[in-house]
Short mmCIF file of C-alpha atoms and ligand atoms in Angstrom, two decimals:
data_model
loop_
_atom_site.label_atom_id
_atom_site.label_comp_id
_atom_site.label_asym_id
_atom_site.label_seq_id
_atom_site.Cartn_x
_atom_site.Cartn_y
_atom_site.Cartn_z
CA UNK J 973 5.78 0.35 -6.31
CA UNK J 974 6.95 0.56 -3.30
CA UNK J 975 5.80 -2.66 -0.45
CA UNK J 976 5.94 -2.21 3.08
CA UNK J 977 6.54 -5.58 5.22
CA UNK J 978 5.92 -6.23 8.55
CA UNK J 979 6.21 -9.26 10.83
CA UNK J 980 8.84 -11.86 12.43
CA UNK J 981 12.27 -11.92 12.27
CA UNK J 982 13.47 -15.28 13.80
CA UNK J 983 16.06 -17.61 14.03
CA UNK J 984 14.61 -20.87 13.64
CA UNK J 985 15.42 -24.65 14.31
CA UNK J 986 13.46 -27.11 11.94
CA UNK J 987 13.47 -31.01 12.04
CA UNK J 988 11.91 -32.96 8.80
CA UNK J 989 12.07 -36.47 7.99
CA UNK J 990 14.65 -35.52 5.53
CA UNK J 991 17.11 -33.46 8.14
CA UNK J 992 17.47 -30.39 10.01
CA UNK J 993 18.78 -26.35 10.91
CA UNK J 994 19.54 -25.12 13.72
CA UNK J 995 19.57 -21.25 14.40
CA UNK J 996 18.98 -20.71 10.73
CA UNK J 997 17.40 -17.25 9.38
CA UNK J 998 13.37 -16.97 9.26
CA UNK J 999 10.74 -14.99 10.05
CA UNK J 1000 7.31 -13.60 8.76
CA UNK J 1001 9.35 -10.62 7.45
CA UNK J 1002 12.17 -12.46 6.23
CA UNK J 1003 10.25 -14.53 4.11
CA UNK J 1004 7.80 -12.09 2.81
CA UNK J 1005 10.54 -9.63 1.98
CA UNK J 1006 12.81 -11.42 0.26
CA UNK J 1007 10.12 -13.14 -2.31
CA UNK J 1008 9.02 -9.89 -3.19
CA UNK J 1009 12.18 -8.90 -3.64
CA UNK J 1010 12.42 -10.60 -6.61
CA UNK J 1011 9.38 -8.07 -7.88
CA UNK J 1012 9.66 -5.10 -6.65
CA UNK J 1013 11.36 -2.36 -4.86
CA UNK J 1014 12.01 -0.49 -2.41
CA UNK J 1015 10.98 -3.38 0.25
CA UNK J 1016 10.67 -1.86 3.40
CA UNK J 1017 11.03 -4.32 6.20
CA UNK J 1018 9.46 -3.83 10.13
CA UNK J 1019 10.89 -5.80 12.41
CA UNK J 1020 13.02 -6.07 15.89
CA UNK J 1021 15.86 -8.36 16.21
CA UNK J 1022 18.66 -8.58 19.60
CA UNK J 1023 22.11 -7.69 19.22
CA UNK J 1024 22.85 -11.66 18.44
CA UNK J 1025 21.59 -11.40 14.90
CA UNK J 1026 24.27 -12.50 12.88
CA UNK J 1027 25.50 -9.37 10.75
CA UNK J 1028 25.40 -12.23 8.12
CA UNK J 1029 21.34 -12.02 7.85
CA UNK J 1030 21.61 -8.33 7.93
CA UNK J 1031 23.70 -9.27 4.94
CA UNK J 1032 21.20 -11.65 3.01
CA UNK J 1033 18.53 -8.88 3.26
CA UNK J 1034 20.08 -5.47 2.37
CA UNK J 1035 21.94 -7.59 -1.28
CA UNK J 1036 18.46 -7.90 -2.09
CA UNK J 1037 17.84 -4.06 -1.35
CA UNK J 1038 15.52 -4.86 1.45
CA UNK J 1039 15.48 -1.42 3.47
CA UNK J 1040 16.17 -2.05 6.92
CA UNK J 1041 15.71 1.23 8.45
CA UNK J 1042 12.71 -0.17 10.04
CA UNK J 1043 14.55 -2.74 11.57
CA UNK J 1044 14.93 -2.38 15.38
CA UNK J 1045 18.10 -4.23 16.63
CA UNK J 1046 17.85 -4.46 20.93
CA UNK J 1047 21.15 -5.29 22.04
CA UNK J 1048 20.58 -6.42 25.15
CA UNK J 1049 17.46 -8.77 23.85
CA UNK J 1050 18.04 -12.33 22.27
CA UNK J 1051 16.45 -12.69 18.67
CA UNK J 1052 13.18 -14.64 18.31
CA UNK J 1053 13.49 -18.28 18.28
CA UNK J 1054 11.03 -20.46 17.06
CA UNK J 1055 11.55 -24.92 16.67
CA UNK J 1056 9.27 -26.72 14.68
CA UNK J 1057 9.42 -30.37 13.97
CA UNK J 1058 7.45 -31.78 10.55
CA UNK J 1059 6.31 -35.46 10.62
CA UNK J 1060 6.50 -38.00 7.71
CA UNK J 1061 3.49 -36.33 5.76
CA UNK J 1062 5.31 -32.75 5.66
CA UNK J 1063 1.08 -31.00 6.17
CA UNK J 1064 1.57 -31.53 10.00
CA UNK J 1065 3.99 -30.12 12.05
CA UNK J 1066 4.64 -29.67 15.73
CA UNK J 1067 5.95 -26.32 17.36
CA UNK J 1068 9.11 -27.34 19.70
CA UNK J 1069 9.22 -24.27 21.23
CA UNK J 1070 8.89 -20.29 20.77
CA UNK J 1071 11.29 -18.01 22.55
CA UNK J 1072 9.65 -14.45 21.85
CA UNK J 1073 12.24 -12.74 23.00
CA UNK J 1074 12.95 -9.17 21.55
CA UNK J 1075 9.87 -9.45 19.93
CA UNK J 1076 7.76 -9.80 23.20
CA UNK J 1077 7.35 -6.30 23.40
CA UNK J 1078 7.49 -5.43 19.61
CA UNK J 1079 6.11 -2.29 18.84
CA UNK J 1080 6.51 -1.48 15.04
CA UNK J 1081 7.48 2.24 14.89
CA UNK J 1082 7.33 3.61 11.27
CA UNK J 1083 10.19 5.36 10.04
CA UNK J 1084 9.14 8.67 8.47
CA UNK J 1085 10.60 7.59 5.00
CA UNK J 1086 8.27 4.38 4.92
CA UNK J 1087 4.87 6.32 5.72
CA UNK J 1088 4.14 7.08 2.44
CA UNK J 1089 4.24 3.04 1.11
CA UNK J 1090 1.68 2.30 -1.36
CA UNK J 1091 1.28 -1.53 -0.78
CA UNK J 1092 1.45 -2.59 2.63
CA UNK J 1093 1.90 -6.77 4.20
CA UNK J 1094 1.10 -7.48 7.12
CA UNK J 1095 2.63 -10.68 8.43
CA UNK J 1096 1.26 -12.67 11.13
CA UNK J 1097 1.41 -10.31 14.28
CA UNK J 1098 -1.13 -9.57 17.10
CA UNK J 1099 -4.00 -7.63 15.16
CA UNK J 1100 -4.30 -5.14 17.48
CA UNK J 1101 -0.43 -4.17 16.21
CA UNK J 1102 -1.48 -4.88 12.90
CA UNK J 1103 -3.60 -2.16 13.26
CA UNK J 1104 -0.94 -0.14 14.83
CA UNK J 1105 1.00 -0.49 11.92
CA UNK J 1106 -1.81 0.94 9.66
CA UNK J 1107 -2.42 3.87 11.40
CA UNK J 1108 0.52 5.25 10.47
CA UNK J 1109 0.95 4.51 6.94
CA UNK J 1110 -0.95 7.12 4.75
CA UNK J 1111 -3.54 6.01 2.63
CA UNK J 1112 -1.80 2.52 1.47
CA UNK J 1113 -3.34 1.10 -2.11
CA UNK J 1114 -3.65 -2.52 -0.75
CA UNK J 1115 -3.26 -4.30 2.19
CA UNK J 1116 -2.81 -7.67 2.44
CA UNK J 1117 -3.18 -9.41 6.00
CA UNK J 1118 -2.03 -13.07 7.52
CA UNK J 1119 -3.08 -14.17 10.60
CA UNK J 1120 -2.94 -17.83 12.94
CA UNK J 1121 -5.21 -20.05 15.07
CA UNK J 1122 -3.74 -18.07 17.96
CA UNK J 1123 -5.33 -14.95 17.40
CA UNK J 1124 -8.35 -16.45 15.95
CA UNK J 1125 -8.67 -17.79 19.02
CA UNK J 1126 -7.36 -15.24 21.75
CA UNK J 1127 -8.27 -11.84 19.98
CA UNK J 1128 -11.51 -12.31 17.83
CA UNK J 1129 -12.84 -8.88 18.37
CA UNK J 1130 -9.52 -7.12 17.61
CA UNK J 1131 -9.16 -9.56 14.72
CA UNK J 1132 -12.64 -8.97 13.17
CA UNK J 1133 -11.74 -5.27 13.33
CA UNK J 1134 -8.22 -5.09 11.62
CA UNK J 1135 -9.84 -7.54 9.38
CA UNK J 1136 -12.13 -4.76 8.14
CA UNK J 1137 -9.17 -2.52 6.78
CA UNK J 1138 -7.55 -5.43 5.26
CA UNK J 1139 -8.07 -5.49 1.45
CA UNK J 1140 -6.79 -9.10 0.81
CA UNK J 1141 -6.64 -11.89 3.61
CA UNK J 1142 -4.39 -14.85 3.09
CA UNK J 1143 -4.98 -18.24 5.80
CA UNK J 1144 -5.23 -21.52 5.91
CA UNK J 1145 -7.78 -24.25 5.42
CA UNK J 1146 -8.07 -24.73 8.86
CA UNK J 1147 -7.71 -21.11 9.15
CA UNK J 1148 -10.67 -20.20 7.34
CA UNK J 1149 -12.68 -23.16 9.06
CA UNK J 1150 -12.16 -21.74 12.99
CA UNK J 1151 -13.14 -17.85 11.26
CA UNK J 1152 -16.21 -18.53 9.81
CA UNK J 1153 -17.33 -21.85 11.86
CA UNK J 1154 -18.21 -23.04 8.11
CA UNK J 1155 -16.66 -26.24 6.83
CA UNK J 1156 -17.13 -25.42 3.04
CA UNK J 1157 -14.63 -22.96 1.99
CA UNK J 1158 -16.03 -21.24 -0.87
CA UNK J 1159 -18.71 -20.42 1.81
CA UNK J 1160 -15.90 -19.81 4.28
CA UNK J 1161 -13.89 -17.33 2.14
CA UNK J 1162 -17.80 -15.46 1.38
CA UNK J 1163 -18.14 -15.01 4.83
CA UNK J 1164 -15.11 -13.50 4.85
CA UNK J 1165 -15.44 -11.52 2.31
CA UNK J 1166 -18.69 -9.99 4.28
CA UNK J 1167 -16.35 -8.81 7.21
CA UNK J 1168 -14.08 -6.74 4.92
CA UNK J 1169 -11.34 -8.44 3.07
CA UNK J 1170 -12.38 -7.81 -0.75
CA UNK J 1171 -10.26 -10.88 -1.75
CA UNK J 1172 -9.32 -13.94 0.15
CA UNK J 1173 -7.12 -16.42 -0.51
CA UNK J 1174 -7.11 -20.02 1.43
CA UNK J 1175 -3.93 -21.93 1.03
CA UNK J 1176 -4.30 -25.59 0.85
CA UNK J 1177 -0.75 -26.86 1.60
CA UNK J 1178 0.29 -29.43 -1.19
CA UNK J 1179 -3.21 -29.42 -2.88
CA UNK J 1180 -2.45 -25.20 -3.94
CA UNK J 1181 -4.71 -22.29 -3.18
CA UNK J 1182 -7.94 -20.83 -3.74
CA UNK J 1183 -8.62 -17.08 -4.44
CA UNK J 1184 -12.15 -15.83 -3.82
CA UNK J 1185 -13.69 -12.53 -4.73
CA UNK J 1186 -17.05 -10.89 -4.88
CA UNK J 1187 -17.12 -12.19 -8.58
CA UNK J 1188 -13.75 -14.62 -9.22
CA UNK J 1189 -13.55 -18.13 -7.98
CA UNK J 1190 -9.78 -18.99 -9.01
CA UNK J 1191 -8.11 -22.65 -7.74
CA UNK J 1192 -4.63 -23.18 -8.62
CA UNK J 1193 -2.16 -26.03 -8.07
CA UNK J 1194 0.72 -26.52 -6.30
CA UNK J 1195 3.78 -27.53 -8.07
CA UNK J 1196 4.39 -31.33 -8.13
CA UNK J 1197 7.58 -31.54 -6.53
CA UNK J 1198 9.35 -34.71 -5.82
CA UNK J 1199 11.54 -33.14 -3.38
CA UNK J 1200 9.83 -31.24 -0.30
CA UNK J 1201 12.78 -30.42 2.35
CA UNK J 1202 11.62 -27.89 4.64
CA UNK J 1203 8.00 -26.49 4.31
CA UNK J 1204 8.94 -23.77 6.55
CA UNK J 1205 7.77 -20.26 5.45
CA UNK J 1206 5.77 -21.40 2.17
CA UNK J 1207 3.21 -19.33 3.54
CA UNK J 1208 4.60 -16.10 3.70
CA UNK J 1209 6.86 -16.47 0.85
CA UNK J 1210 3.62 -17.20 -1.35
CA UNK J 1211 2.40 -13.79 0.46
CA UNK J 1212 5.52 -12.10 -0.42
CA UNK J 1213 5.61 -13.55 -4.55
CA UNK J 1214 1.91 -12.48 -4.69
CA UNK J 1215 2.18 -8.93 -2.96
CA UNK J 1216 5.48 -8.32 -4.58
CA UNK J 1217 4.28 -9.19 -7.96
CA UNK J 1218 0.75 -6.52 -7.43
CA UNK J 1219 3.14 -3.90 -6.23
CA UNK J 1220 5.26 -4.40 -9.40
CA UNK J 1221 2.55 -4.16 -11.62
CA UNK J 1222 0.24 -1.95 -9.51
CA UNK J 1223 -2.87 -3.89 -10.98
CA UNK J 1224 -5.48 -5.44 -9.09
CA UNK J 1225 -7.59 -6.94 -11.95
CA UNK J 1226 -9.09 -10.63 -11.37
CA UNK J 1227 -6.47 -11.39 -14.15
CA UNK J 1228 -3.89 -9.83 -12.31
CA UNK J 1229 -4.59 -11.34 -9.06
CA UNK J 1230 -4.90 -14.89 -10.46
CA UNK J 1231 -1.51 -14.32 -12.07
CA UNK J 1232 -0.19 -13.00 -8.32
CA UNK J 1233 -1.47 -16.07 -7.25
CA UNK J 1234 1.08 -18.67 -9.63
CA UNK J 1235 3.80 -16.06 -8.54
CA UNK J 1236 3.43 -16.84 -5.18
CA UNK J 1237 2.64 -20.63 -6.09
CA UNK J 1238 5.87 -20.65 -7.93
CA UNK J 1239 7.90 -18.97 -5.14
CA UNK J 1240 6.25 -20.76 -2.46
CA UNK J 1241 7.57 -24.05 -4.31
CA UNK J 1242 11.10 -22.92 -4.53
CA UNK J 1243 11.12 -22.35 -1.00
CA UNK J 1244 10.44 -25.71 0.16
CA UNK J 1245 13.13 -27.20 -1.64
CA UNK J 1246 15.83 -26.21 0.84
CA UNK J 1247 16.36 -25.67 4.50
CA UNK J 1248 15.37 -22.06 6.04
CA UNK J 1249 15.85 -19.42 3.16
CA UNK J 1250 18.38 -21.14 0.77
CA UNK J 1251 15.73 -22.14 -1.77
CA UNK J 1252 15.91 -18.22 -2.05
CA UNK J 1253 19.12 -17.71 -1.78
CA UNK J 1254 20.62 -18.35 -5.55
CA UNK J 1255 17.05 -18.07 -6.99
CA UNK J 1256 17.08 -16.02 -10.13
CA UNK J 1257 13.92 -13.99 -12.75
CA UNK J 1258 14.38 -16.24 -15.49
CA UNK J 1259 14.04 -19.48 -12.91
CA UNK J 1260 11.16 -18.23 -11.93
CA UNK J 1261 9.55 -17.46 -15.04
CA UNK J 1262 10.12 -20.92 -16.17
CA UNK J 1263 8.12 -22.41 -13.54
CA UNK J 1264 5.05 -20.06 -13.22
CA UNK J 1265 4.87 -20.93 -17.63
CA UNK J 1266 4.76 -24.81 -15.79
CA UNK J 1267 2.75 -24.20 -13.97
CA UNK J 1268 0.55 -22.85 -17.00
CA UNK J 1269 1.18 -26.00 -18.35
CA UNK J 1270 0.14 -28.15 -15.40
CA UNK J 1271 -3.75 -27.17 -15.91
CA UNK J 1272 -4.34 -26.16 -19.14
CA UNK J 1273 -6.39 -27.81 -21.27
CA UNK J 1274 -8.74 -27.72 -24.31
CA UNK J 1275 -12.57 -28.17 -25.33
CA UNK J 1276 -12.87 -31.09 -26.98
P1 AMP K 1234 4.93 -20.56 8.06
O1 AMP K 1234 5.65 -21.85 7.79
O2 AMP K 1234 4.52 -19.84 6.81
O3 AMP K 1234 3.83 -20.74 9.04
O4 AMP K 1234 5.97 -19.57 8.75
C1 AMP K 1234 6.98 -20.02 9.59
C2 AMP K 1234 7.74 -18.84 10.15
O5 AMP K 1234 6.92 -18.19 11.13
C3 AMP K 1234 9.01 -19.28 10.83
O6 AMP K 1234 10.12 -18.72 10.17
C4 AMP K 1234 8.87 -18.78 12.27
O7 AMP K 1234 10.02 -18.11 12.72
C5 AMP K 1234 7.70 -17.82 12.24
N1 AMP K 1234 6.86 -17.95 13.45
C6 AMP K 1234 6.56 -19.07 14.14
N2 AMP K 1234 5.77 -18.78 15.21
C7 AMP K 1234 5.56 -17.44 15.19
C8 AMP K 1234 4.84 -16.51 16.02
N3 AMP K 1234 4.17 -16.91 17.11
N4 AMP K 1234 4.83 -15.21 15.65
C9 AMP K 1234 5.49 -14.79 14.57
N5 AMP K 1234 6.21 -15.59 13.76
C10 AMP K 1234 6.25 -16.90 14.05
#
């Protein structure tokens, strides 16, 4: 089915203890889009770039058949930058800077052919355009939100209220915490639950994610890896494996949903591997299907 994507599209400069990019392609929207591309199709990507985007990136996106239509290129704008530096323990990382850019004034026009999308992600944007972006989409079959500290923070209200048309919410611990003003996050992800999402899922960096539902509690891992480069855009590429792989199989059982949540896992883990998007880059199916069957391995166990 088809998966509408919406967020940043950035050229970003990472340090890590282990080296750095400079200028390199990321975004929201880059990373969502091109882990569900491994799932699904069409991806249909909303975005704004300037007229220094490298036709390279352009590229990247449309050999994955990532539909760009959506994608507004400003000439006489720069691109969005955005520098991050990680420390030692790769969980904490420090923003350098964040040059908005073309996407100061981003206003996410649909494109006729994209109105009719059935599964819709909405990467981490002001809610108020969020909500924008939803108005003009008819009747979508899921959508799937992510949101920051910032707007926690600056735009509760508007929050709360996109929140309500969101059917699955994907944050962070600390996230969750600063939403709900409840430490415990089973408790956290309830509450919630009680302001609209139907599912939520909490990512806990290198200790996996949960998924909560009205009736499912579901924890999985994250893969052991003894090589973490760059944990740049593990978020939204585990939102991109796990919306891609619902859109593919349009079914939003608990089963189903649990197994969207080791797709993303297992994308998410490629991703780190590399600098920027190159975990991505020469990923292939079968690659991935070996690691979400280790990852069945990792937990699975017996009675006795
Ligand atoms: P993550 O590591 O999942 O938090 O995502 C990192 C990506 O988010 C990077 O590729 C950045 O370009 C992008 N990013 C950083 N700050 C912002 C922001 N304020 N708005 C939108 N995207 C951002």
């Amino acid at each position: 089915m088809s998966l509408l994507v919406v967020g940043s599209v950035a050229l970003d400069s990472v340090e890590t203890p282990f080296g750095n990019v400079k200028e390199a392609l990321g975004g929201s929207a880059v990373y969502i889009s091109t882990a569900a591309s491994f799932f699904t199709a069409p991806i249909r990507l909303v975005g704004v770039v300037g007229g220094d985007f490298s036709k390279k990136h352009i590229e990247f996106l449309e050999e994955r058949d990532i539909d760009l239509e959506g994608l507004q290129i400003i000439e006489k704008e720069k691109t969005f930058r955005w520098g991050g530096r990680y420390h030692y323990d790769l969980n904490s990382r420090d923003t350098l800077f964040t040059e908005l850019n073309a996407f100061e004034r981003f206003d996410p026009v649909i494109p006729l052919s994209y109105k009719k999308t059935a599964y819709v992600c909405l990467g981490n944007i002001d809610p108020v355009l969020q909500r924008q972006v939803l108005e003009q989409i008819q009747t979508p079959r899921l959508v799937l939100g992510d949101t920051m500290n910032y707007w926690i923070e600056t735009k509760p209200k508007e929050l709360t209220d996109t929140m309500k048309v969101m059917d699955v919410i994907v944050v962070n611990e600390s996230e969750a915490r600063l939403l709900t003003h409840e430490p415990n996050l089973i408790k956290a992800a309830k509450r919630i639950i009680a302001i609209g999402p139907k599912v939520v899922i909490i990512k806990k960096g290198e200790h996996g994610a949960i998924l909560v539902t009205n009736d499912t509690i579901f924890s999985a891992p994250a893969y052991p890896l003894e090589n973490i480069y760059d944990p740049t855009g593990a978020g939204d590429t585990f939102a991109g494996g796990f919306a891609g792989w619902l859109a593919k199989t349009d079914d939003l059982s608990s089963e189903n949903l649990k197994r969207a949540v080791i797709y993303g896992s297992s994308l998410a883990s490629f991703c780190v591997e590399q600098f920027s998007v190159d975990g991505l880059r020469d990923l292939t199916k079968l690659k991935i299907q070996d690691r979400y069957r280790s990852f069945m391995e990792l937990s699975r166990f017996d009675e006795r």
